[in-house]
Amino acid sequence: MFQFRHFTIRQNRCAMKVGTDGVLLGAWAELPERGRVLDIGTGTGLLALMAAQRSPDCRVTAVEVEATAAEQARENVAASPWAHNINIICTDVRHFQTDERYDCILSNPPYYDGTLLPPDAARATARHTDALSYEELAVSVSRLLAPEGTFSVVLPTENTERLITACAARNLYLEALTDVSTTASKPPRRTLLRFSRRNTRTATNHLLLMEKDGKRSAEYAKLTEVFYIK
């Protein structure tokens, strides 16, 4: 169980674990004040809940292919203050049919690309790119994104070029990139990216998570202060 300031994330043994990646993306992503938000691969519902907290006038749809995780997400949403704003759908985004287009799409996607599958089948489905490749993710985003919408995602740094290339092939252009390092002495391991249909110059920066004393950096603390209890 993970207790945030305004909601709690409960997770069974099969569900994807709550981690820094999702919290970072949920706090960093650009969200509309009103409109429609789509969370692809919601897992326990973390990103959907963070989006609903930040933009309570938005309607959030979250899709999750794994049935156990989808049910856990529904339970977490039902126990939150934003149950009326969030709809959890158990489906593969590649087959998700809707007439709606989304002003913002979020995803903390699979990242076991080219590695052995983890032993747990549910975690394998959720975390291995054989289940949803970056190319297929880009195709799905292109199909579902509103003309002026944005797509925000967090990836292992070494995988960013593959998604950038896949998105560019669908006329989705990188407009913001933040490399994330745990400490100043370590290279970036995660990267936050935002895409849109606007072919503009990419804004880049760097986020440090921890200071030398092991405490959260001032920038990281400010970014996530509305979510963490401490």
XYZ file of C-alpha atoms in Angstrom:
230
model
C 0.000 0.000 0.000
C 1.252 3.483 -0.894
C -0.298 6.459 0.892
C -0.298 9.710 -1.073
C -1.649 13.013 0.202
C -5.165 12.581 -1.201
C -5.416 8.914 -2.164
C -4.066 5.463 -1.406
C -2.712 2.952 -3.912
C -3.337 -0.648 -2.940
C -1.718 -3.361 -5.021
C -1.977 -7.114 -5.057
C 0.982 -9.334 -5.813
C 0.198 -9.494 -9.558
C -0.120 -5.777 -10.176
C 2.654 -3.506 -11.358
C 4.402 -1.888 -8.414
C 4.159 1.809 -7.700
C 7.509 3.460 -8.384
C 9.262 6.740 -8.980
C 8.701 6.525 -12.762
C 4.939 6.840 -12.497
C 5.038 9.543 -9.837
C 7.488 11.591 -11.900
C 5.388 11.338 -15.042
C 2.148 12.115 -13.235
C 3.648 15.263 -11.727
C 5.641 16.384 -14.804
C 3.146 15.855 -17.634
C 1.367 18.831 -19.166
C -2.371 18.518 -18.476
C -5.316 20.554 -19.753
C -7.557 22.339 -17.265
C -10.560 20.739 -18.967
C -10.952 18.011 -21.522
C -10.166 14.336 -21.905
C -7.152 12.444 -20.586
C -6.171 8.881 -21.537
C -3.815 6.729 -19.452
C -2.430 3.804 -21.480
C -1.482 0.844 -19.291
C -2.735 2.256 -16.019
C -1.644 -0.655 -13.793
C -2.884 0.202 -10.290
C -4.399 3.481 -11.519
C -1.659 5.786 -10.250
C -1.378 8.050 -13.312
C -5.144 8.299 -13.711
C -5.497 9.377 -10.082
C -2.680 11.909 -10.313
C -4.231 13.378 -13.467
C -7.643 13.623 -11.802
C -6.127 15.342 -8.769
C -4.239 17.872 -10.874
C -7.094 18.541 -13.325
C -10.369 17.756 -11.527
C -12.425 19.181 -14.403
C -10.967 16.649 -16.838
C -12.512 13.290 -17.655
C -9.919 10.517 -17.344
C -10.076 7.189 -19.177
C -7.548 4.526 -18.210
C -6.997 1.322 -20.171
C -5.276 -1.772 -18.808
C -4.877 -5.092 -20.618
C -4.317 -7.242 -17.511
C -7.600 -8.079 -15.758
C -6.250 -8.338 -12.215
C -4.504 -4.981 -12.469
C -7.605 -3.359 -13.987
C -9.726 -4.578 -11.085
C -7.168 -3.247 -8.603
C -7.229 0.109 -10.393
C -11.025 0.210 -10.151
C -10.814 -0.400 -6.399
C -8.231 2.354 -5.957
C -10.284 4.799 -8.007
C -13.495 3.934 -6.142
C -11.789 4.766 -2.841
C -10.529 8.148 -4.117
C -12.210 11.584 -4.238
C -12.325 11.413 -8.073
C -14.232 8.187 -8.694
C -16.806 10.094 -10.787
C -14.085 11.437 -13.116
C -12.193 8.231 -13.929
C -13.239 5.263 -16.060
C -11.099 2.100 -15.996
C -11.425 -0.121 -19.069
C -9.869 -3.569 -19.283
C -8.676 -3.761 -22.889
C -5.635 -3.760 -25.123
C -5.118 -0.197 -26.353
C -4.427 -1.586 -29.832
C -8.072 -2.717 -29.943
C -9.561 0.167 -27.944
C -12.395 1.622 -30.027
C -13.810 5.058 -29.275
C -15.066 8.105 -31.140
C -13.312 10.352 -28.629
C -9.949 12.022 -29.124
C -7.879 12.881 -26.095
C -6.343 16.227 -25.154
C -3.650 14.465 -23.175
C -2.341 10.899 -23.334
C -0.093 9.493 -20.602
C 1.817 6.234 -20.503
C 4.369 4.520 -18.295
C 4.915 1.762 -20.878
C 6.669 -1.626 -20.899
C 10.427 -1.552 -20.808
C 11.794 -5.104 -20.811
C 12.825 -4.702 -24.440
C 15.026 -7.545 -25.701
C 15.411 -9.138 -22.275
C 14.135 -12.321 -20.666
C 10.561 -12.193 -19.499
C 10.171 -11.805 -15.726
C 8.793 -14.961 -14.087
C 5.370 -13.634 -13.147
C 3.002 -13.777 -16.138
C 1.000 -10.682 -15.231
C 4.129 -8.599 -14.731
C 5.470 -9.987 -17.992
C 2.369 -8.837 -19.845
C 2.604 -5.388 -18.323
C 6.362 -4.876 -18.628
C 7.658 -6.599 -21.742
C 7.624 -4.687 -25.024
C 6.629 -7.825 -26.894
C 3.152 -7.090 -25.483
C 3.095 -3.501 -26.802
C 6.037 -2.303 -28.854
C 7.028 1.330 -29.006
C 5.960 1.368 -32.632
C 2.498 0.093 -31.691
C 2.311 2.611 -28.867
C 3.036 5.417 -31.325
C 0.356 4.121 -33.709
C -2.207 3.999 -30.883
C -1.331 7.491 -29.681
C -1.571 8.916 -33.200
C -5.019 7.368 -33.609
C -6.369 8.602 -30.266
C -4.722 12.003 -29.765
C -6.672 15.201 -30.446
C -5.120 17.563 -33.040
C -3.810 19.939 -30.354
C -3.205 17.248 -27.745
C 0.013 16.126 -26.051
C 1.463 12.709 -25.302
C 3.698 12.345 -22.233
C 5.696 9.242 -21.404
C 8.553 8.015 -19.187
C 11.172 5.611 -20.552
C 14.583 4.177 -19.782
C 16.973 6.724 -21.245
C 18.555 4.215 -23.616
C 15.168 3.549 -25.265
C 14.166 7.120 -26.020
C 15.463 7.300 -29.596
C 13.379 4.324 -30.612
C 10.159 5.956 -29.427
C 11.138 9.343 -30.844
C 11.660 7.717 -34.244
C 8.390 5.766 -34.030
C 6.458 8.898 -33.090
C 8.053 11.020 -35.815
C 6.900 8.459 -38.372
C 3.372 9.271 -37.188
C 3.886 13.060 -37.237
C 4.258 13.228 -33.465
C 7.184 15.474 -32.593
C 9.233 15.754 -29.425
C 8.611 19.111 -27.766
C 10.023 18.536 -24.257
C 12.600 16.158 -22.767
C 13.781 15.860 -19.157
C 16.593 13.475 -18.289
C 16.363 12.124 -14.724
C 19.361 11.160 -12.576
C 19.178 9.733 -9.076
C 22.271 11.680 -7.933
C 24.690 14.131 -9.518
C 27.329 11.404 -9.854
C 25.094 9.048 -11.843
C 24.070 9.276 -15.504
C 20.372 9.577 -16.416
C 18.483 6.285 -16.173
C 15.002 7.596 -16.988
C 13.761 10.250 -19.401
C 10.457 12.116 -19.468
C 9.238 13.037 -22.953
C 6.336 15.086 -24.306
C 5.151 14.856 -27.910
C 2.647 16.831 -29.951
C 1.773 17.385 -33.601
C 3.604 20.736 -33.476
C 7.038 20.449 -35.079
C 8.848 22.893 -32.798
C 12.227 23.084 -31.108
C 12.598 20.602 -28.247
C 12.944 22.066 -24.749
C 15.444 20.005 -22.738
C 16.481 19.963 -19.089
C 17.741 17.699 -16.330
C 16.160 16.629 -13.046
C 18.160 15.415 -10.055
C 16.203 13.309 -7.565
C 18.527 13.260 -4.551
C 21.113 15.499 -2.933
C 24.379 14.202 -1.461
C 22.712 13.747 1.938
C 20.150 11.363 0.439
C 17.232 13.779 0.723
C 15.003 14.707 -2.181
C 16.340 17.542 -4.251
C 14.507 20.853 -3.968
C 13.331 20.571 -7.581
C 11.999 17.026 -7.136
C 10.326 17.955 -3.839
C 8.607 20.940 -5.440
C 7.472 18.892 -8.459
C 5.808 16.232 -6.294
C 4.848 18.188 -3.168
C 1.088 18.040 -3.807
C 1.217 14.230 -3.894
C 3.616 13.042 -1.202
C 2.590 13.253 2.445
C 6.161 14.073 3.462
